[in-house]
Coordinates of C-alpha atoms and ligand atoms in Angstrom, one line a residue:
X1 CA -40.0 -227.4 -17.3
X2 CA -42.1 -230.7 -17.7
X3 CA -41.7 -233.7 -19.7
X4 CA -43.0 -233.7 -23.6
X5 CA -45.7 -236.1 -22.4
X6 CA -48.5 -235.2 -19.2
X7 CA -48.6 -237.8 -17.3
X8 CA -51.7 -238.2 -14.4
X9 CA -50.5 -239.3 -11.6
X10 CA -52.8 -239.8 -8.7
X11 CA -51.4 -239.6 -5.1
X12 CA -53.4 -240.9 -2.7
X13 CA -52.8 -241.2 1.4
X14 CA -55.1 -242.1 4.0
X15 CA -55.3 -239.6 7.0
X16 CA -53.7 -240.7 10.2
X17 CA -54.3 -244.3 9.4
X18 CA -53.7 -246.3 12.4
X19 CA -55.3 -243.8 14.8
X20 CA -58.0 -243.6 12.2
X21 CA -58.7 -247.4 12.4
X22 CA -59.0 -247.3 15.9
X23 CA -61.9 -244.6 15.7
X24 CA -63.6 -246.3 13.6
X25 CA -63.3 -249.6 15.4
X26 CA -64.3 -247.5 18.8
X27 CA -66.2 -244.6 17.9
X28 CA -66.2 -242.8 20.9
X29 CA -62.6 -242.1 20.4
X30 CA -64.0 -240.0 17.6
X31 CA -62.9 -236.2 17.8
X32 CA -60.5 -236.8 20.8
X33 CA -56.7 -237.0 20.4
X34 CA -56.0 -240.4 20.3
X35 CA -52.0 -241.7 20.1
X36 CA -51.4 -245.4 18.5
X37 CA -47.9 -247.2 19.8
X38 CA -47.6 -247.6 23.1
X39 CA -48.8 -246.7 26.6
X40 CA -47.6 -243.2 27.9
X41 CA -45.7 -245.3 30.7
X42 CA -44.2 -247.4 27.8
X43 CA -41.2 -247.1 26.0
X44 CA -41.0 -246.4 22.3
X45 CA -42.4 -244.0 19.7
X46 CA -46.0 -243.0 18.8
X47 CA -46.1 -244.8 15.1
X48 CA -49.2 -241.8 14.5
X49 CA -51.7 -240.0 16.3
X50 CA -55.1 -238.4 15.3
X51 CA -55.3 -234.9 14.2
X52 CA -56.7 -233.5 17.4
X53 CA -53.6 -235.0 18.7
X54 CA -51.5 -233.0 16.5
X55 CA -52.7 -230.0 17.5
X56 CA -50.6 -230.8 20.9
X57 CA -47.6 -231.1 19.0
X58 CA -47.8 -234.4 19.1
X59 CA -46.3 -236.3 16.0
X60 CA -44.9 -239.8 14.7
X61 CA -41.6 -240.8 16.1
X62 CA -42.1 -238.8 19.1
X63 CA -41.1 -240.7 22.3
X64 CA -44.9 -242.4 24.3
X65 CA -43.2 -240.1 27.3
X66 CA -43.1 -236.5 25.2
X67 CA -46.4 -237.4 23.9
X68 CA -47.7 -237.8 27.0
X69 CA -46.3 -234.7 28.4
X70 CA -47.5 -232.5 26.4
X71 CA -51.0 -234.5 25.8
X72 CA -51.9 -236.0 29.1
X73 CA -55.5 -236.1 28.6
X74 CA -54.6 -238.1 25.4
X75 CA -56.0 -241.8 24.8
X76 CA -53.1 -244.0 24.2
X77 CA -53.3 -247.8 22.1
X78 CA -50.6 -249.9 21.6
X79 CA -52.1 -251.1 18.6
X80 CA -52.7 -254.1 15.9
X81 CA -50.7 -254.5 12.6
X82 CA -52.7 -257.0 11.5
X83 CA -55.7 -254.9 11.9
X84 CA -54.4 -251.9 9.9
X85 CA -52.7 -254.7 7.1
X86 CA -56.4 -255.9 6.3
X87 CA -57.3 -252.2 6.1
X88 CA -54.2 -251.6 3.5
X89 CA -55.2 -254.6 1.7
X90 CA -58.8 -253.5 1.3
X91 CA -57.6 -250.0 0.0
X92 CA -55.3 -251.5 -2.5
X93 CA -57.7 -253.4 -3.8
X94 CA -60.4 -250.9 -4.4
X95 CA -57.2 -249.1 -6.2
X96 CA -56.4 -252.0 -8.3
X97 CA -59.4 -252.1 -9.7
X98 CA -58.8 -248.2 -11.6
X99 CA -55.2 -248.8 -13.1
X100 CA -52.5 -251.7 -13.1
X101 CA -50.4 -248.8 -13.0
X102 CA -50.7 -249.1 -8.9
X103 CA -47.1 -248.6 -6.8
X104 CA -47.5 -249.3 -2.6
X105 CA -45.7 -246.4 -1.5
X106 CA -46.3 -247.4 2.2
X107 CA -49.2 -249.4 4.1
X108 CA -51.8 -246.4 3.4
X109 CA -50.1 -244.2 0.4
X110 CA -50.2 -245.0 -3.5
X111 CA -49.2 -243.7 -6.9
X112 CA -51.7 -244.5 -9.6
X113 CA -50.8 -243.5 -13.1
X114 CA -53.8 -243.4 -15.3
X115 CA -52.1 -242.0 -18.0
X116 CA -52.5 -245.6 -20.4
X117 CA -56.0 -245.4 -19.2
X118 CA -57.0 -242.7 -20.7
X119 CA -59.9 -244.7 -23.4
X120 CA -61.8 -245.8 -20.2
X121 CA -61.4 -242.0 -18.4
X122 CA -63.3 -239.0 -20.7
X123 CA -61.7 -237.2 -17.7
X124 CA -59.1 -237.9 -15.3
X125 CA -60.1 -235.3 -12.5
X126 CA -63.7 -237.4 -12.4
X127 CA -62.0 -240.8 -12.1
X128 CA -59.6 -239.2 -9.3
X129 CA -62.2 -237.5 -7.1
X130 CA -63.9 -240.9 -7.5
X131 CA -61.5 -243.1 -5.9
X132 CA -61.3 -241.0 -3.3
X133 CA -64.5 -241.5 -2.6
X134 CA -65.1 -245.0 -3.1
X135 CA -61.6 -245.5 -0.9
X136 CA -63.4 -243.6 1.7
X137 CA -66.5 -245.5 1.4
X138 CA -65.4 -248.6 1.7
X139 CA -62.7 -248.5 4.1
X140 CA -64.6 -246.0 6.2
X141 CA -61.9 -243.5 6.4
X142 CA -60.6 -240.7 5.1
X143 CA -58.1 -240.0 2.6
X144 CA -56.2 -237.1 0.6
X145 CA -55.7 -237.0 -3.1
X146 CA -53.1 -235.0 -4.7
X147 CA -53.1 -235.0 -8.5
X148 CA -50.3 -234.0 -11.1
X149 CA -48.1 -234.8 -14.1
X150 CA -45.4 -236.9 -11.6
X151 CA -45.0 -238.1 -8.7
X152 CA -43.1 -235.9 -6.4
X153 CA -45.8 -232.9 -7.5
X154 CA -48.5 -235.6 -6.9
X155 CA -47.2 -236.3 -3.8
X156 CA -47.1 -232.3 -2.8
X157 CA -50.3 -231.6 -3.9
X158 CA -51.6 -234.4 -1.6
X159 CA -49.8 -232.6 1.5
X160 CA -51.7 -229.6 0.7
X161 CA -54.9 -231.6 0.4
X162 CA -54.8 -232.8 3.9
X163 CA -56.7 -233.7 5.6
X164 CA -59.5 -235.3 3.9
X165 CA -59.2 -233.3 0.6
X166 CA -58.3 -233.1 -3.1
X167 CA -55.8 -231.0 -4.7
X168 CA -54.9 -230.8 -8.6
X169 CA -52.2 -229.5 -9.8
X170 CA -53.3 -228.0 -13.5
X171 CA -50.9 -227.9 -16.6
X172 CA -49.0 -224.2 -16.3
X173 CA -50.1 -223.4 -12.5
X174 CA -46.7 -225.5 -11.4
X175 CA -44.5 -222.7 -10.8
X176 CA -47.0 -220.8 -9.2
X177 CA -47.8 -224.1 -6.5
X178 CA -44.5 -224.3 -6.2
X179 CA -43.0 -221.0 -5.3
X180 CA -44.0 -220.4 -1.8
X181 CA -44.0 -223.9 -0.5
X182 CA -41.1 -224.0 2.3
X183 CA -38.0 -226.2 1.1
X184 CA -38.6 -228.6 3.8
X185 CA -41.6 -229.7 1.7
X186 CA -39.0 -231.5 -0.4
X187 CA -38.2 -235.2 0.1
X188 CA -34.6 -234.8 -1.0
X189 CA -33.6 -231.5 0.9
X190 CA -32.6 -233.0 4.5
X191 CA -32.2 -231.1 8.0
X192 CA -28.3 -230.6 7.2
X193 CA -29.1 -228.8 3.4
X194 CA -31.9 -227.0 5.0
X195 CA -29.8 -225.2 7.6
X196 CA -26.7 -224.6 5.1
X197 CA -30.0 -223.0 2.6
X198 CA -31.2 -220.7 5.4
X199 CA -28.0 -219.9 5.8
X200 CA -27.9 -218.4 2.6
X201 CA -31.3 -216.9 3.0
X202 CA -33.5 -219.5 0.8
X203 CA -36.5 -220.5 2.6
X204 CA -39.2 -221.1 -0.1
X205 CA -38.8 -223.3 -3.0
X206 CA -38.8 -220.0 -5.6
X207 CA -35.6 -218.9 -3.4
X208 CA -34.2 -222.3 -5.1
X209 CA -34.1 -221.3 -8.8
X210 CA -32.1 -218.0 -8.6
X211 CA -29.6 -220.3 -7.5
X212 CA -27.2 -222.4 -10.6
X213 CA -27.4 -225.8 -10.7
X214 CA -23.6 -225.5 -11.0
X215 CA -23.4 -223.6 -7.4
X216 CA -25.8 -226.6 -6.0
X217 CA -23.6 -229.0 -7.3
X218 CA -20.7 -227.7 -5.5
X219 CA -22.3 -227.3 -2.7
X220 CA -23.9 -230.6 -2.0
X221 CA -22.5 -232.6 -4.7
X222 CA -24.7 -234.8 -6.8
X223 CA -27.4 -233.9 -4.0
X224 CA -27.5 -230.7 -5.4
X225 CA -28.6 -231.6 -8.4
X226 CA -31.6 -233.2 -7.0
X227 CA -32.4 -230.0 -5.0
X228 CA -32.3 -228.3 -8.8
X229 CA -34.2 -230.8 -10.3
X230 CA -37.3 -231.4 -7.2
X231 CA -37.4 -227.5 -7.1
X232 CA -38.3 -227.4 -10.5
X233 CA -40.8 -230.1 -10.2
X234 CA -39.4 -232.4 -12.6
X235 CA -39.6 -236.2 -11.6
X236 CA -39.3 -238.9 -14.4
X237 CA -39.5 -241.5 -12.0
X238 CA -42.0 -244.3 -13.5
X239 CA -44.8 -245.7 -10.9
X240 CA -43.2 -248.7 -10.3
X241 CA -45.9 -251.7 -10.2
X242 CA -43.9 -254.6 -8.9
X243 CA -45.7 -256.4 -6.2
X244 CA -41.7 -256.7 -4.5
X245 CA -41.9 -254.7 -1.0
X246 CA -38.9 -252.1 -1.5
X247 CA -37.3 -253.9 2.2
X248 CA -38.7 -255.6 4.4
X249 CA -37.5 -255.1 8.3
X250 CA -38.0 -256.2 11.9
X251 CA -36.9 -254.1 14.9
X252 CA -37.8 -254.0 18.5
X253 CA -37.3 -252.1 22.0
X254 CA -36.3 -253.9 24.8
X255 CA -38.4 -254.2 27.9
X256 CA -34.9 -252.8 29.7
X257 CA -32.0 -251.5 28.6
X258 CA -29.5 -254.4 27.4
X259 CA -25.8 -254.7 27.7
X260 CA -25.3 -258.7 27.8
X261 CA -24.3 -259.4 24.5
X262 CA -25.7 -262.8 24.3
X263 CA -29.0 -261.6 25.1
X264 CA -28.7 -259.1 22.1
X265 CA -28.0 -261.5 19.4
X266 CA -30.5 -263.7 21.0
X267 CA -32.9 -260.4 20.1
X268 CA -31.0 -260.4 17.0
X269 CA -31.1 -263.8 15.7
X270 CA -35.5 -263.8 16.2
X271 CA -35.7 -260.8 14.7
X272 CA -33.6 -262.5 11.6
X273 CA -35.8 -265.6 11.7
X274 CA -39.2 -263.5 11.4
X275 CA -37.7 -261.3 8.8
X276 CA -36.3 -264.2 6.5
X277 CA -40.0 -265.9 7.3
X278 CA -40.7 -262.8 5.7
X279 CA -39.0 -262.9 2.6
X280 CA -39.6 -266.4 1.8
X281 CA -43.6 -265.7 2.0
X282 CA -42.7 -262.5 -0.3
X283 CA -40.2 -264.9 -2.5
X284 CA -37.9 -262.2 -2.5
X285 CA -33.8 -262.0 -1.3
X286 CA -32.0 -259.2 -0.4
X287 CA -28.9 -257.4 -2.0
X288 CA -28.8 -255.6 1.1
X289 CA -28.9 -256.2 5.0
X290 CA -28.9 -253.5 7.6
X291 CA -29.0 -253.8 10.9
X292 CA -29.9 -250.9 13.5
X293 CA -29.4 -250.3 17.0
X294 CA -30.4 -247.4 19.5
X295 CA -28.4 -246.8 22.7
X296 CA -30.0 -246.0 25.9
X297 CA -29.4 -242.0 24.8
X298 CA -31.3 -242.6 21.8
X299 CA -28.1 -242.2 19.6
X300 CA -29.0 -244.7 16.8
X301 CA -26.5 -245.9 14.4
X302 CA -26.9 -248.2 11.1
X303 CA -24.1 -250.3 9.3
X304 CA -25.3 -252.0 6.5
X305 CA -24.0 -254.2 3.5
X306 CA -24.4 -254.9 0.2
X307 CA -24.2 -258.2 -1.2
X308 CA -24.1 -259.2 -5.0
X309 CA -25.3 -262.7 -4.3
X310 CA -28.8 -261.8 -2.8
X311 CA -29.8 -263.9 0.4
X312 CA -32.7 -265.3 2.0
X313 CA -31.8 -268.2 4.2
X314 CA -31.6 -267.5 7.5
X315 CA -28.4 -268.8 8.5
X316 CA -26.9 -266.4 6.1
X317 CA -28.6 -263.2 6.8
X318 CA -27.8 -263.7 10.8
X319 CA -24.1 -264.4 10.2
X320 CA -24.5 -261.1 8.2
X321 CA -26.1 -259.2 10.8
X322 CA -24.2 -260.0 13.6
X323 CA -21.1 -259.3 11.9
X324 CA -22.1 -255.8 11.2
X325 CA -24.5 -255.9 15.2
X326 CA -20.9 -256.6 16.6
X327 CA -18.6 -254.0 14.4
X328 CA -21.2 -252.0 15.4
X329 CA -21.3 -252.1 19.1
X330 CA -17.9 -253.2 19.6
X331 CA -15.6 -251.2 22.5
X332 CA -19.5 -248.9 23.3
X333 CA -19.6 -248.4 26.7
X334 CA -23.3 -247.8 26.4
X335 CA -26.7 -249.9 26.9
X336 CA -29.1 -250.5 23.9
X337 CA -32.6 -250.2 24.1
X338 CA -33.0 -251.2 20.3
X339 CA -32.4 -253.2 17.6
X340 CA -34.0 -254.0 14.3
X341 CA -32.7 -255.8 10.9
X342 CA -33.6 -254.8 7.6
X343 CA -33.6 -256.7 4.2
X344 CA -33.9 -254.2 1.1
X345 CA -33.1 -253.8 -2.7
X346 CA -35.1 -256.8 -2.7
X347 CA -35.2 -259.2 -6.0
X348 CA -37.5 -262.0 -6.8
X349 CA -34.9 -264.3 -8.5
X350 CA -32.1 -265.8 -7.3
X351 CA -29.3 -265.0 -9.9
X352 CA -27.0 -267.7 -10.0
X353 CA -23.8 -267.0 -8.4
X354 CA -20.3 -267.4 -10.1
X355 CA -18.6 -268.6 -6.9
X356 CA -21.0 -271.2 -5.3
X357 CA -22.5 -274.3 -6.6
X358 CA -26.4 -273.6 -6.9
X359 CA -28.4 -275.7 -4.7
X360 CA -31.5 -275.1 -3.8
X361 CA -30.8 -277.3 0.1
X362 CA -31.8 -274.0 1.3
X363 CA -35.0 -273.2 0.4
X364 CA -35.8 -276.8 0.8
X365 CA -34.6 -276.4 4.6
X366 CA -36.8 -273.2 4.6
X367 CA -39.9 -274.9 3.4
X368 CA -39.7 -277.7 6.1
X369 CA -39.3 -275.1 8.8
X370 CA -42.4 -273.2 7.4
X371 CA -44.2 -276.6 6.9
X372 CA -43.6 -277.5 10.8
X373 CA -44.2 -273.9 12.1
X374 CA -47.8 -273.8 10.0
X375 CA -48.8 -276.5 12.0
X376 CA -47.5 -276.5 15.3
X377 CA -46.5 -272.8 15.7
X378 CA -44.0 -270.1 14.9
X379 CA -42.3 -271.3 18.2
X380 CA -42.3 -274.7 17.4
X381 CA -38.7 -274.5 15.5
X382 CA -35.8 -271.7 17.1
X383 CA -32.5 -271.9 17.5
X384 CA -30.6 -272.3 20.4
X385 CA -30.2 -268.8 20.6
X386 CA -33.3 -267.7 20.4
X387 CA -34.4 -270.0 23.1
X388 CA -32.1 -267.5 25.4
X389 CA -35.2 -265.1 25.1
X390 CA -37.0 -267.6 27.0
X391 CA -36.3 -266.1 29.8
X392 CA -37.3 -262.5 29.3
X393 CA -40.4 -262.8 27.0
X394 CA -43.9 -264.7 27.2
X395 CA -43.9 -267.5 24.6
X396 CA -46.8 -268.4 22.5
X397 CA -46.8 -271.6 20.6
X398 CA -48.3 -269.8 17.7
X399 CA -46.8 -266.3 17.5
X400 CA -43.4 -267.5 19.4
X401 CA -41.8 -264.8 21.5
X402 CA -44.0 -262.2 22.2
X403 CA -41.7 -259.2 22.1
X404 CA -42.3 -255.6 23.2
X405 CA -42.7 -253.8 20.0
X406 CA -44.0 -255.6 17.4
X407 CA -42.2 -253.8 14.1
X408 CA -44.5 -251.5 12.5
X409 CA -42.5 -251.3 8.8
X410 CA -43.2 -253.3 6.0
Ligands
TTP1 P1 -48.4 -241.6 7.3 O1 -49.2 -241.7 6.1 O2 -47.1 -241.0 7.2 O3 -49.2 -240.9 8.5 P2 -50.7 -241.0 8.9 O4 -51.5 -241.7 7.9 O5 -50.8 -241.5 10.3 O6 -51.1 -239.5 8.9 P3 -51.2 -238.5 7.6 O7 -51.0 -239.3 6.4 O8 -52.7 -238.0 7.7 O9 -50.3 -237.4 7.9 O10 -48.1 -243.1 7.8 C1 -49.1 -244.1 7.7 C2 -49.1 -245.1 8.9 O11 -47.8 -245.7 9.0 C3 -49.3 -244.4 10.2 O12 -50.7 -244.3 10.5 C4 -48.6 -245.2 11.2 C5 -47.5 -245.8 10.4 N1 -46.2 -245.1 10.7 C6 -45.4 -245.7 11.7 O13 -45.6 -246.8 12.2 N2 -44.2 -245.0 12.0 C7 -43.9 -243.8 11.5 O14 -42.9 -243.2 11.9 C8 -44.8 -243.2 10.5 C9 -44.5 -241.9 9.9 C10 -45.9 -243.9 10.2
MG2 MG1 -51.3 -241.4 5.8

């Protein structure tokens, strides 16, 4: 069932970060359900909430109004990304120091694989338990560790051993941790396979292996196969250490609706300007940009493209965007109350392309803008189109626009 080779793979997630943080910043919030994104008058999602908050039904991605609803006594924060990114660095540091086998899964999760380590580790489980507790000690909150031989198992061991605990998953007992987990436990089973699977009476992950991988396949294609494969446990994935964010994006929520198309690219075209500040600061282009809007019934649709030359400039990724922004919204009779770009299959170098002349005018143009913005401000240099947001947004010299949502993703 498992590869020749054990790996140890060490999966390790703080517990409700953000709301965590703000606990320990404020600890009278401790042991009260405590919602971080927004104010319950606001618009927008809760990015996470403390477990007593959970116990509401409250969850992540669950709009500031429903959470209030059915938590009104609940302490709502808008929050501060910069706060929980020196927290994440902190905890990837202390990780660093166990393995260079480290991937960033998200701001507060991590793979470790120890497995080349093992001359410095008489025993794995020791090492594991310990950075949990030296994570928790010196970030001052609490994390889950989930251990086995790869990483989806590690990754469902750790969703067992929430919150605040540790859970191994031994050679042999598997099939047996396996068997009665619900198939929505699975990453690759989504809501549309899990209906057509409790329509044919499978509700636990041991209802998955009476089935063929043949009859999988025709049912959902080359997704099936997946479902055969995570049902089983078996995940060769590596634990991919490249210090490359997987994407990198920036969205936000309007203060009102919007319909005025000028206005929305305005939105648009910031948004572009922070994320390509972004890339250039992680030296990375993208293959591929997405852009995302969410009408006024929260509909939200995605059109994306995929581009052999990666980009970075900004110029480029805009035009890009607002191509796809306009095929997008074009002939919608509806308002938007979102929008957000994405840059992802992200690559360090900038393969040379066969149809351009390689220049590098644009990451010289890039630098200068970065050089000015360092020392007069992020606002210091827009476009014309960006000015537009002028008129709806305070303007700081240093942070530029100060939009409604900052974006919460990497
Ligand atoms: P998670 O690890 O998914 O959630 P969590 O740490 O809050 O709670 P737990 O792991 O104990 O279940 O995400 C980590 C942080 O990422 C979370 O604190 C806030 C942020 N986040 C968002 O901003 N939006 C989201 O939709 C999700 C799921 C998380
Ligand atoms: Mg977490």
């Amino acid at each position: 069932m498992l590869n020749a080779q054990r790996r140890f793979i060490v999966h390790i997630d703080i517990d409700a970060f953000f709301a965590a943080v703000e606990v320990l910043l404020n600890p009278s919030l401790a042991g009260k359900p405590v919602i971080v994104g927004g104010l319950p008058h606001e618009r927008g999602v809760a990015s996470t909430c403390s477990y007593e908050a959970r116990k509401f039904g409250v969850h992540a991605g669950m709009s500031l109004r429903n959470a209030s609803k059915l938590c009104p006594h609940g302490i709502f924060i808008r929050g501060n990304y910069q706060v929980y990114q020196s927290f994440s660095d902190r905890f990837f540091r202390i990780l660093h120091e166990y393995t260079p086998d480290v991937e960033d899964a998200s701001l507060d999760e991590a793979y470790l694989d120890l497995t080349r380590c093992r001359p410095l580790y008489p025993s794995f489980s020791r090492t594991a338990r310990e950075i949990k507790a030296r994570a928790e000690r010196e970030t001052g909150l609490k994390v889950s560790v989930g251990v086995g031989p790869n990483k989806i198992l590690a990754k469902l061991a750790t969703k067992r051993a929430k919150p605040a605990g540790y859970f191994e998953i031994e050679p042999g007992c598997e099939e047996e941790f396996l068997r009665g987990l619900p198939i929505d436990a699975l990453p690759g089973i989504g809501p549309k396979s899990q209906v057509i699977l409790r329509m044919l009476n499978i509700q636990k992950i041991g209802d998955l292996w009476g089935l063929p991988r043949t009859t999988l396949h025709s049912i959902f294609g080359l997704g099936g196969d997946d479902i055969y494969l995570q049902s089983r446990g078996i995940d060769s994935r590596p634990v991919v250490t490249s210090g490359i964010p997987k994407s990198v994006s920036r969205e936000t929520t309007f203060l009102q609706d919007l319909w005025d198309r000028r206005l929305l690219l305005a939105h648009l075209a910031y948004l572009c300007d922070r994320l390509t500040l972004a890339l250039r600061q992680g030296h990375s282009y993208a293959h591929i940009i997405e852009v995302k809007a969410r009408y006024s019934d929260f509909q939200t649709e995605i059109r994306r493209r995929l581009m052999i030359t990666p980009r970075q400039e900004m110029g480029d990724i805009y035009k890009i965007a607002e191509e796809l922004f306009l095929e997008l919204y074009a002939g919608s009779r509806l308002a938007l109350r979102l929008v957000g770009v994405k840059a992802s299959d992200l690559t360090r170098a900038r393969p040379l392309s066969l149809f351009e002349p390689y220049s590098e005018k644009y990451e010289r143009l890039g630098a200068a803008v970065d050089r000015v913005r360092e020392k007069y401000g992020f606002g210091s240099v827009l476009t014309v189109r960006e000015k537009m947001l002028d008129a709806v947004y305070p303007f700081e010299r240093n942070r530029g626009f100060v939009l409604k949502t900052a974006s919460l993703t990497k």
